[in-house]
Amino acid sequence: MSTIKNISRRKFIKNVGLVSGGLILAYHLPSCTGESEIRLADDGTYFNPNLFVQLKKNGELVLLSSRSEMGQGIRTSLTSAIADEMEADWKYVSVKQATGDAIFGDQNTDGSRSIRTILEPMRKMGAIAKAMLITAAANKWQVSESECAAENHYIINKTNNEKVFYGNLVEDASKLEAPKDVVLKDKKNFNYIGKELKSIDVHDFVTGNAKYGIDIRQPNMKFACIARCPVTFGTAKSFNKDEVLKINGVIDVIEFNRIERPFGPLGGIAVIAENTWAAIKGKEALNIEWDYGKNKSYNSEAYLEEITANVHKKGKEIKNEGSVNNAFKNAETLVESTYILPHLVHAPMEVPNATANVLEGSCEVWAPTQTPQTARIEIAGFLKLDIEKVTVNVTFLGGGFGRKSKPDYIVEAVVLSKAIKNPVQVVWTREDDIQNSYYHAVSAQYLKGSLNKDGKVTGWLHRTAFPSIASTFAPNITHGAGFELGLGVTNLPYDIENMRCESGKAIAHVRIGWLRSVCNIFHGFSINVFVDELAAKANKDALEFRLNLFGKNRIIPSAESEHKYDIARLKNVLVKAAKNANYSKKLPKDHGIGLAVHYSFLSYVATAVEVSVIENKLKVHKITTVIDCGLAVNKNSIKAQMEGAGIFGMSLAYYGKITAKDGAIQQSNYHDYPMLRINEAPEFDIEIVESNEKSTGVGEPGVPVIAPAIINAIFNATGKRYYSLPLSDHGLV
Amino acid sequence: MISLKINNKEYSIEADENMPLLWAIRDLVGLTGTKFGCGKGLCGSCTVLLNEKPVRSCQTTISTANGKEITTIEGISEENKNLQDSWEALNVPQCGYCQSGQIVSAYALIKTNPNPSNDEIDKAMAGNICRCGTYDRIRKAIHKTLENQ
């Protein structure tokens, strides 16, 4: 192996030279493990994995995506930024998926932050490549670089219009030193950024050729399906191994223990088989006696009553400005409401699955994962291997929504492959996925507000109670964590002099995990419905009331240093959404338009939803959403995410309800955990605000506004307000 | 021994006659375009055509499929480029996982009904869940395909 060099933490570009006829560029990105070194070979023969750009002599441009593709189009948007700065012809571009490796920087595809955090490094990659190609051409023509221009995979001599194809410059360019500084393009010169670029993978998606984790096949691979205790952290006492072994296709039945780590497998009884069907049949034939353990006492109905009681009494104070008690004492009108939202589960169309091949001294996995480096660390830890011996291949994800950030299902495959000394694919059934997951927290919200005689809000009290995600990571967690309260509660954008926020006690009895937009779901819901209630009580129009409640244009203080929480931008999306929906228009009888606005993942989103309620049956006709996410990279992806978030938000509003009885989840498949279907889907009108601000989150921000806007629309249509989800509980759908 | 004719090609399958067609297609024949989503006929990801009619292959045994014409997404790709072109032009897929089933269902619809109403489209497609929420674009892509036929 060639010599390794340690490089300093400073961001830089290093040309590692000609390898297999191509120009390779590497870029140091701050890694999620905090490593400040990247390892490069200095002799040019080692095909260094830290590459994002590979240009071949035939002009083919292979660009690397370091983030996982789960429908948000990140493989296209990130690479289009490189291609744009590089003045590449998109038709030459193909995208390779990075394996899990700290050398690629942070690869966690969650928190709606891929574009936000690595757009600029990707642009720089392209700009550096372009600069080197220009230098190579200038040298070849014996002219100065300023006489050359890059255009669509060619360098052009501006003086005589002579041009040279990028592929023909590879050999010369690869001998050059990469420049340390580059100038990025002016926005007006973008070819791909800001446009509606088609997904680079769309052809594979429509022909059935795209390979998801569940489609991976390895030579002599076996299949496994695991029976896990219905109650979280319970263990098996006995099971009918001999009977299950008799099933055609079943090879073995193996018990394995829980790994007590946040992303550790729950453990259970694994059926190993020749094909998926035999593995599932074997698992279904298992008769297991369980020791259910302490979580067997969990009944979500009773639990909900408990946390509701906790928000009806004083909680742990998290924010206190002015005097809410005085404001309430002197109020003209008081409004108080309690909002209840149930557990949810991700249920991505592709169930959790992973393929592992554990060999002596090394391991390779293939998985649909949002966090390949986390998976790598967990696997290396379990196998007690040096991390360099573990390869994590990232496949397409058939949906993630946060479920596939937790690599428990990947470690399961590794455990089993090690046990049977053979490649194995673990497949979760839909029942497994719904019953053994990490759940979005059940929640109770209490809001109380005071109005003076002019209908101005003088005091605001918000109490929130929900089992915290922190409980998955540490013992004895009794209240929501700071970062969760920052998702809507403590960063309230309204200008209210007297404000108090409290958090109520809530202990977790199931694994709690983040689900698309996380606590913004219940905080965004309760706040948007409550503001609407205040408006109604003050006899004011809901739009006008909100705009006044925001107060003067100003910046809300936040810990985020690079992105300011700007009230003007929040007002803007709300005004636009109302306008685009023709909010003031005369509506047919039984129709109503409801508004909601929410800031999350640094983006501003507002929606106006038009519904009708006829004979107590709800129909959502149109969702009009406006997003301000700063500089838009791929407008097609952004619109698609707003449409998709609309459906996701509608699904949770209509049907989303996970309950537990005696510790076990009561739902199991799409019949009792229903999803919205095409016949219920509304029309969409999506606007992306034109902006030069830094790019911010898109994947999640579209979700929190949907359910409250529907509740508010129902109120406007019928005069009836609902305080809990799902709407199916109220007979509306 | 079961004989499965998939996309005009014959496959001899030796398996339990109650094995769902889905798993024979995916694991025994090796065509992974047809997807597993729920195993209970609820989500439509596993939709294939059986003698030109759309069926949920997770609810169809290989003995039922024996001797019949089976068309999967891989076969549709050759039969109706128009449909897939519309899907591409409108950028319908997000994660893409449900799209095989969506396209097979859409194909079955337009083959039997060249001028479906929106209600008929909804009815034909309501068995296919899309968790990413591409429904509005699916509708538009079906309309676009019909316009171009």
XYZ file of N, CA, C and O in Angstrom, chain A residues 69-71 196-199 202-203 205-212 214-215 217 223 248 275-277 280-281 284 345-351 397-399 401 427-431 636 639-641 643-645 647-648 651 669-671 673 675-679 681-684, chain B residues 15-16 18-20 23 26-28 30 32-45 73-74 77 81 84-85 87-100 102-103 121-140 142:
536
model
N -29.820 8.469 -1.537
C -30.988 8.815 -2.334
C -32.220 8.116 -1.809
O -32.307 6.878 -1.852
N -33.179 8.901 -1.295
C -34.418 8.295 -0.787
C -35.639 9.001 -1.361
O -36.704 8.987 -0.756
N -35.459 9.619 -2.510
C -36.577 10.259 -3.173
C -36.464 11.768 -3.210
O -37.230 12.434 -3.887
N -35.115 23.051 -13.371
C -35.886 21.859 -13.001
C -35.256 20.625 -13.643
O -35.847 19.991 -14.506
N -34.066 20.311 -13.206
C -33.328 19.213 -13.815
C -34.011 17.878 -13.546
O -34.414 17.581 -12.424
N -34.103 17.067 -14.589
C -34.697 15.743 -14.444
C -33.764 14.869 -13.605
O -32.544 14.971 -13.717
N -34.356 13.973 -12.832
C -33.547 13.085 -12.003
C -32.653 12.201 -12.868
O -33.093 11.644 -13.866
N -34.118 8.634 -13.061
C -35.540 8.415 -13.359
C -35.763 7.245 -14.322
O -36.723 6.494 -14.176
N -34.873 7.079 -15.278
C -35.068 5.981 -16.228
C -35.012 4.624 -15.522
O -35.814 3.730 -15.795
N -35.742 4.119 -12.427
C -36.930 3.989 -11.580
C -38.126 3.504 -12.392
O -38.899 2.662 -11.948
N -38.302 4.033 -13.617
C -39.508 3.673 -14.367
C -39.386 2.338 -15.098
O -40.373 1.794 -15.561
N -38.187 1.806 -15.221
C -38.016 0.517 -15.903
C -37.856 -0.637 -14.914
O -37.718 -1.782 -15.320
N -37.849 -0.335 -13.626
C -37.667 -1.389 -12.630
C -36.220 -1.818 -12.480
O -35.938 -2.838 -11.852
N -35.295 -1.047 -13.060
C -33.886 -1.424 -13.012
C -33.135 -0.927 -11.785
O -32.033 -1.398 -11.495
N -33.699 0.041 -11.088
C -33.010 0.582 -9.914
C -32.906 -0.499 -8.841
O -33.871 -1.191 -8.567
N -31.726 -0.600 -8.248
C -31.536 -1.644 -7.232
C -31.608 -1.040 -5.834
O -30.786 -0.207 -5.462
N -32.620 -1.475 -5.098
C -32.759 -1.055 -3.715
C -32.063 -2.101 -2.842
O -31.648 -3.161 -3.332
N -33.204 -4.248 -0.897
C -33.891 -5.540 -0.923
C -33.638 -6.287 -2.238
O -33.904 -7.486 -2.342
N -33.105 -5.612 -3.249
C -32.835 -6.233 -4.545
C -31.415 -6.759 -4.671
O -31.069 -7.383 -5.669
N -28.340 -9.041 -4.563
C -28.137 -10.484 -4.571
C -26.643 -10.744 -4.555
O -25.899 -10.174 -5.337
N -31.437 -16.039 2.981
C -32.384 -15.009 3.412
C -32.773 -15.249 4.868
O -32.826 -16.403 5.310
N -40.060 -26.535 4.264
C -39.317 -26.581 3.009
C -38.578 -25.265 2.772
O -39.186 -24.203 2.754
N -34.871 -18.868 0.426
C -35.507 -17.740 -0.248
C -36.355 -16.976 0.776
O -36.581 -17.461 1.891
N -36.795 -15.766 0.383
C -37.498 -14.893 1.329
C -38.795 -15.526 1.834
O -39.129 -15.430 3.011
N -39.475 -16.184 0.933
C -40.770 -16.781 1.287
C -40.610 -17.847 2.377
O -41.340 -17.852 3.366
N -39.927 -16.157 5.668
C -41.136 -15.561 6.266
C -42.045 -16.650 6.822
O -42.560 -16.561 7.930
N -42.213 -17.705 6.036
C -43.067 -18.815 6.502
C -42.513 -19.418 7.785
O -43.249 -19.746 8.714
N -43.219 -17.188 10.636
C -44.643 -17.225 11.023
C -44.993 -18.521 11.754
O -45.945 -18.562 12.524
N -45.420 5.891 12.804
C -44.279 5.081 12.372
C -44.010 5.394 10.903
O -44.901 5.806 10.166
N -42.772 5.235 10.487
C -42.369 5.689 9.167
C -42.998 4.891 8.033
O -43.466 5.455 7.050
N -42.943 3.556 8.165
C -43.481 2.645 7.148
C -43.069 3.021 5.727
O -43.923 3.210 4.865
N -41.779 3.151 5.453
C -41.368 3.427 4.080
C -41.749 2.249 3.197
O -41.825 1.118 3.675
N -41.997 2.486 1.906
C -42.444 1.395 1.043
C -41.454 0.231 1.012
O -41.854 -0.925 0.973
N -40.179 0.544 1.027
C -39.199 -0.540 1.119
C -38.959 -0.801 2.598
O -38.517 0.079 3.327
N -39.269 -2.008 3.032
C -39.075 -2.373 4.434
C -37.583 -2.337 4.787
O -36.742 -2.436 3.896
N -32.680 3.893 -1.574
C -33.605 3.647 -0.479
C -35.029 3.774 -1.011
O -35.380 4.790 -1.624
N -35.854 2.757 -0.741
C -37.264 2.883 -1.093
C -37.959 3.629 0.033
O -38.763 3.060 0.760
N -37.604 4.894 0.185
C -38.138 5.692 1.296
C -37.282 5.543 2.544
O -36.693 4.498 2.787
N -37.444 8.540 5.564
C -38.228 9.319 6.532
C -37.632 9.298 7.934
O -38.293 9.657 8.893
N -34.623 -9.545 5.847
C -35.768 -8.791 5.354
C -36.793 -8.668 6.484
O -37.144 -9.668 7.110
N -37.236 -7.450 6.746
C -38.309 -7.229 7.718
C -39.631 -7.352 6.974
O -39.775 -6.817 5.870
N -40.598 -8.031 7.558
C -41.931 -7.996 6.967
C -42.553 -6.639 7.302
O -42.005 -5.890 8.129
N -43.646 -6.290 6.705
C -44.327 -5.040 7.012
C -44.767 -5.055 8.476
O -44.704 -4.041 9.164
N -45.190 -6.218 8.940
C -45.595 -6.333 10.346
C -44.406 -6.019 11.270
O -44.539 -5.291 12.252
N -37.322 21.147 -9.449
C -38.186 19.970 -9.556
C -38.223 19.203 -8.243
O -39.303 18.850 -7.760
N -40.218 21.159 -5.524
C -41.677 21.068 -5.715
C -42.163 19.671 -5.354
O -43.170 19.509 -4.673
N -41.414 18.672 -5.807
C -41.796 17.290 -5.514
C -41.820 17.040 -4.001
O -42.711 16.369 -3.491
N -40.850 17.593 -3.282
C -40.817 17.411 -1.833
C -41.998 18.099 -1.160
O -42.532 17.590 -0.176
N -44.958 18.591 -2.584
C -46.117 17.748 -2.917
C -46.114 16.507 -2.025
O -47.119 16.141 -1.430
N -44.961 15.877 -1.965
C -44.836 14.660 -1.157
C -45.097 14.918 0.314
O -45.751 14.120 0.983
N -44.592 16.040 0.817
C -44.826 16.397 2.220
C -46.314 16.657 2.440
O -46.843 16.393 3.520
N -48.761 15.067 0.951
C -49.402 13.756 1.086
C -49.013 13.119 2.422
O -49.830 12.515 3.113
N -47.744 13.256 2.785
C -47.250 12.703 4.060
C -47.993 13.343 5.231
O -48.450 12.662 6.152
N -51.574 12.118 5.273
C -51.657 10.740 5.797
C -51.662 10.737 7.314
O -52.463 10.052 7.942
N -50.182 -3.614 9.628
C -49.967 -3.501 8.188
C -50.787 -2.319 7.662
O -51.337 -1.535 8.458
N -50.893 -2.171 6.384
C -51.552 -0.996 5.821
C -53.078 -1.023 5.943
O -53.752 -0.089 5.502
N -53.625 -2.103 6.540
C -55.076 -2.099 6.723
C -55.443 -1.383 8.023
O -56.466 -0.732 8.106
N -52.934 0.520 9.666
C -52.119 1.735 9.680
C -52.183 2.277 8.257
O -51.236 2.140 7.477
N -52.576 4.399 4.712
C -51.894 5.497 4.040
C -52.878 6.185 3.112
O -53.801 5.541 2.597
N -52.630 7.458 2.857
C -53.444 8.175 1.884
C -53.263 7.522 0.518
O -52.168 7.093 0.165
N -54.340 7.454 -0.266
C -54.254 6.879 -1.604
C -54.633 7.898 -2.658
O -55.132 8.983 -2.331
N -54.449 7.538 -3.923
C -54.594 8.527 -4.995
C -55.984 9.151 -5.052
O -56.126 10.338 -5.391
N -57.009 8.381 -4.683
C -58.357 8.937 -4.766
C -58.617 10.017 -3.714
O -59.590 10.753 -3.797
N -56.062 12.168 -2.929
C -54.998 13.157 -3.129
C -55.536 14.435 -3.760
O -56.294 14.382 -4.726
N -55.118 15.580 -3.219
C -55.617 16.855 -3.755
C -54.764 17.347 -4.910
O -53.769 16.726 -5.289
N -55.177 18.500 -5.412
C -54.359 19.242 -6.379
C -53.295 20.002 -5.603
O -53.498 20.303 -4.417
N -52.223 20.341 -6.274
C -51.170 21.109 -5.617
C -50.828 22.371 -6.382
O -50.869 22.403 -7.606
N -40.820 -25.442 -6.757
C -41.079 -24.827 -5.455
C -42.453 -25.255 -4.963
O -43.270 -25.768 -5.730
N -42.676 -25.006 -3.710
C -43.972 -25.221 -3.072
C -45.043 -24.506 -3.901
O -44.913 -23.321 -4.190
N -47.736 -23.297 -3.268
C -48.356 -22.148 -2.603
C -47.450 -20.923 -2.493
O -47.853 -19.906 -1.930
N -46.236 -21.046 -3.023
C -45.339 -19.887 -2.990
C -45.983 -18.749 -3.776
O -46.449 -18.943 -4.891
N -46.038 -17.556 -3.174
C -46.579 -16.430 -3.939
C -45.714 -16.128 -5.154
O -44.482 -16.222 -5.096
N -42.499 -13.925 -4.926
C -41.199 -14.436 -4.487
C -40.558 -15.320 -5.540
O -39.336 -15.402 -5.646
N -39.031 -12.760 -7.890
C -37.873 -12.060 -7.323
C -36.712 -12.991 -6.992
O -35.564 -12.723 -7.348
N -37.005 -14.072 -6.273
C -35.929 -14.893 -5.722
C -35.530 -16.069 -6.605
O -34.375 -16.471 -6.603
N -36.502 -16.643 -7.342
C -36.170 -17.827 -8.134
C -35.801 -17.456 -9.566
O -34.792 -17.913 -10.096
N -35.316 -14.181 -10.486
C -34.307 -13.127 -10.339
C -34.693 -11.789 -10.945
O -33.840 -10.916 -11.152
N -36.030 -8.464 -10.157
C -36.312 -7.744 -8.918
C -37.068 -6.438 -9.133
O -37.243 -5.662 -8.198
N -37.523 -6.163 -10.346
C -38.299 -4.940 -10.582
C -39.621 -4.932 -9.844
O -40.127 -3.885 -9.447
N -40.218 -6.124 -9.657
C -41.473 -6.258 -8.921
C -41.146 -6.279 -7.435
O -40.269 -7.013 -7.003
N -41.830 -5.431 -6.666
C -41.392 -5.197 -5.281
C -42.284 -5.802 -4.205
O -43.479 -5.999 -4.418
N -41.696 -6.032 -3.060
C -42.418 -6.448 -1.852
C -42.697 -5.199 -1.015
O -41.782 -4.436 -0.740
N -43.970 -5.003 -0.635
C -44.290 -3.832 0.184
C -45.053 -4.181 1.438
O -44.905 -3.539 2.463
N -45.924 -5.222 1.341
C -46.736 -5.511 2.515
C -47.049 -6.991 2.685
O -47.355 -7.438 3.771
N -47.033 -7.735 1.578
C -47.325 -9.162 1.646
C -48.788 -9.504 1.869
O -49.131 -10.664 2.059
N -49.647 -8.505 1.867
C -51.061 -8.754 2.177
C -51.996 -8.164 1.120
O -53.183 -8.000 1.378
N -51.456 -7.820 -0.046
C -52.298 -7.287 -1.114
C -52.841 -5.897 -0.852
O -53.827 -5.486 -1.462
N -52.192 -5.154 0.036
C -52.719 -3.848 0.436
C -52.035 -2.674 -0.262
O -52.592 -1.587 -0.325
N -50.793 -2.875 -0.747
C -50.029 -1.707 -1.187
C -49.803 -1.626 -2.692
O -49.467 -0.565 -3.186
N -49.926 -2.735 -3.400
C -49.803 -2.704 -4.853
C -48.397 -2.723 -5.411
O -48.227 -2.750 -6.638
N -47.374 -2.723 -4.557
C -45.991 -2.702 -5.057
C -45.669 -3.923 -5.903
O -44.782 -3.890 -6.738
N -42.817 -5.399 -14.744
C -42.367 -4.058 -15.140
C -41.277 -4.151 -16.208
O -41.239 -3.340 -17.130
N -40.449 -5.167 -16.118
C -39.390 -5.323 -17.104
C -39.978 -5.570 -18.485
O -39.422 -5.148 -19.491
N -41.694 -2.321 -20.038
C -40.732 -1.375 -20.609
C -40.677 -1.474 -22.115
O -40.397 -0.512 -22.788
N -43.697 2.315 -24.362
C -42.699 3.330 -24.106
C -43.357 4.673 -23.779
O -42.827 5.460 -23.004
N -43.909 5.147 -20.018
C -42.683 5.441 -19.283
C -42.106 6.796 -19.682
O -41.549 7.502 -18.851
N -42.277 7.173 -20.951
C -41.834 8.501 -21.382
C -42.570 9.586 -20.609
O -41.968 10.582 -20.210
N -43.942 9.295 -17.676
C -43.461 9.214 -16.296
C -42.135 9.973 -16.164
O -41.907 10.669 -15.188
N -41.268 9.816 -17.146
C -39.974 10.492 -17.120
C -40.123 11.980 -17.357
O -39.498 12.795 -16.685
N -40.940 12.337 -18.337
C -41.088 13.749 -18.686
C -41.607 14.562 -17.511
O -41.211 15.713 -17.315
N -42.488 13.968 -16.708
C -43.068 14.690 -15.579
C -42.323 14.426 -14.281
O -42.745 14.885 -13.222
N -41.224 13.686 -14.363
C -40.461 13.379 -13.148
C -41.353 12.826 -12.050
O -41.371 13.316 -10.932
N -42.095 11.792 -12.398
C -43.035 11.241 -11.429
C -42.359 10.616 -10.200
O -42.716 10.945 -9.081
N -41.370 9.741 -10.377
C -40.856 9.029 -9.204
C -40.083 9.908 -8.242
O -39.378 10.821 -8.652
N -40.225 9.639 -6.956
C -39.315 10.216 -5.975
C -38.375 9.108 -5.553
O -37.337 8.961 -6.177
N -38.715 8.269 -4.590
C -37.794 7.181 -4.252
C -37.882 6.081 -5.306
O -36.961 5.300 -5.472
N -39.028 6.005 -5.980
C -39.192 5.085 -7.097
C -39.652 3.685 -6.748
O -39.998 2.913 -7.638
N -39.674 3.335 -5.453
C -39.908 1.936 -5.080
C -41.283 1.417 -5.493
O -41.423 0.281 -5.923
N -42.304 2.252 -5.387
C -43.678 1.812 -5.692
C -43.975 1.918 -7.182
O -45.020 1.467 -7.643
N -43.058 2.538 -7.939
C -43.383 2.929 -9.302
C -43.561 1.758 -10.256
O -44.315 1.859 -11.213
N -42.883 0.652 -10.006
C -43.104 -0.518 -10.862
C -44.582 -0.904 -10.817
O -45.229 -1.093 -11.850
N -47.083 0.940 -9.811
C -47.915 2.038 -10.326
C -48.005 1.939 -11.851
O -49.092 2.050 -12.443
N -46.854 1.728 -12.486
C -46.812 1.715 -13.951
C -47.549 0.510 -14.511
O -48.264 0.615 -15.512
N -59.643 6.606 -13.217
C -58.209 6.571 -12.939
C -57.986 6.315 -11.452
O -57.218 5.438 -11.057
N -58.687 7.081 -10.635
C -58.557 6.916 -9.183
C -58.859 5.482 -8.764
O -58.148 4.888 -7.971
N -59.924 4.945 -9.314
C -60.348 3.603 -8.922
C -59.295 2.577 -9.333
O -58.951 1.688 -8.567
N -58.780 2.727 -10.541
C -57.790 1.758 -11.031
C -56.473 1.852 -10.269
O -55.756 0.866 -10.117
N -56.158 3.042 -9.785
C -54.852 3.256 -9.167
C -54.886 3.270 -7.643
O -53.841 3.324 -6.999
N -56.089 3.225 -7.060
C -56.200 3.368 -5.599
C -55.553 2.214 -4.838
O -55.271 2.326 -3.649
N -55.285 1.108 -5.512
C -54.649 -0.016 -4.837
C -53.145 0.130 -4.702
O -52.481 -0.667 -4.052
N -52.595 1.181 -5.311
C -51.143 1.387 -5.275
C -50.786 2.547 -4.352
O -51.031 3.709 -4.669
N -50.183 2.206 -3.228
C -49.769 3.242 -2.275
C -48.439 3.843 -2.717
O -47.540 3.121 -3.175
N -48.330 5.173 -2.568
C -47.039 5.837 -2.753
C -46.740 6.614 -1.481
O -47.406 7.614 -1.188
N -45.772 6.191 -0.731
C -45.452 6.824 0.555
C -44.781 8.176 0.360
O -44.818 9.014 1.249
N -44.176 8.345 -0.802
C -43.539 9.629 -1.100
C -44.561 10.653 -1.571
O -44.274 11.838 -1.611
N -45.738 10.184 -1.989
C -46.799 11.099 -2.369
C -46.746 11.630 -3.790
O -46.988 12.815 -4.020
N -46.483 10.770 -4.775
C -46.367 11.258 -6.156
C -47.700 11.222 -6.900
O -47.733 11.355 -8.128
N -48.807 11.046 -6.179
C -50.114 10.840 -6.788
C -50.510 11.868 -7.836
O -51.029 11.515 -8.892
N -50.294 13.148 -7.556
C -50.707 14.191 -8.503
C -49.966 14.022 -9.823
O -50.546 14.180 -10.897
N -48.693 13.695 -9.758
C -47.906 13.502 -10.985
C -48.282 12.219 -11.697
O -48.219 12.138 -12.924
N -48.664 11.197 -10.951
C -49.119 9.948 -11.578
C -50.351 10.233 -12.428
O -50.441 9.826 -13.589
N -51.296 10.971 -11.848
C -52.518 11.341 -12.582
C -52.159 12.068 -13.857
O -52.668 11.793 -14.942
N -51.280 13.053 -13.719
C -50.902 13.881 -14.872
C -50.185 13.047 -15.923
O -50.392 13.238 -17.126
N -50.605 9.873 -16.517
C -51.582 9.036 -17.198
C -52.312 9.859 -18.261
O -52.456 9.431 -19.412
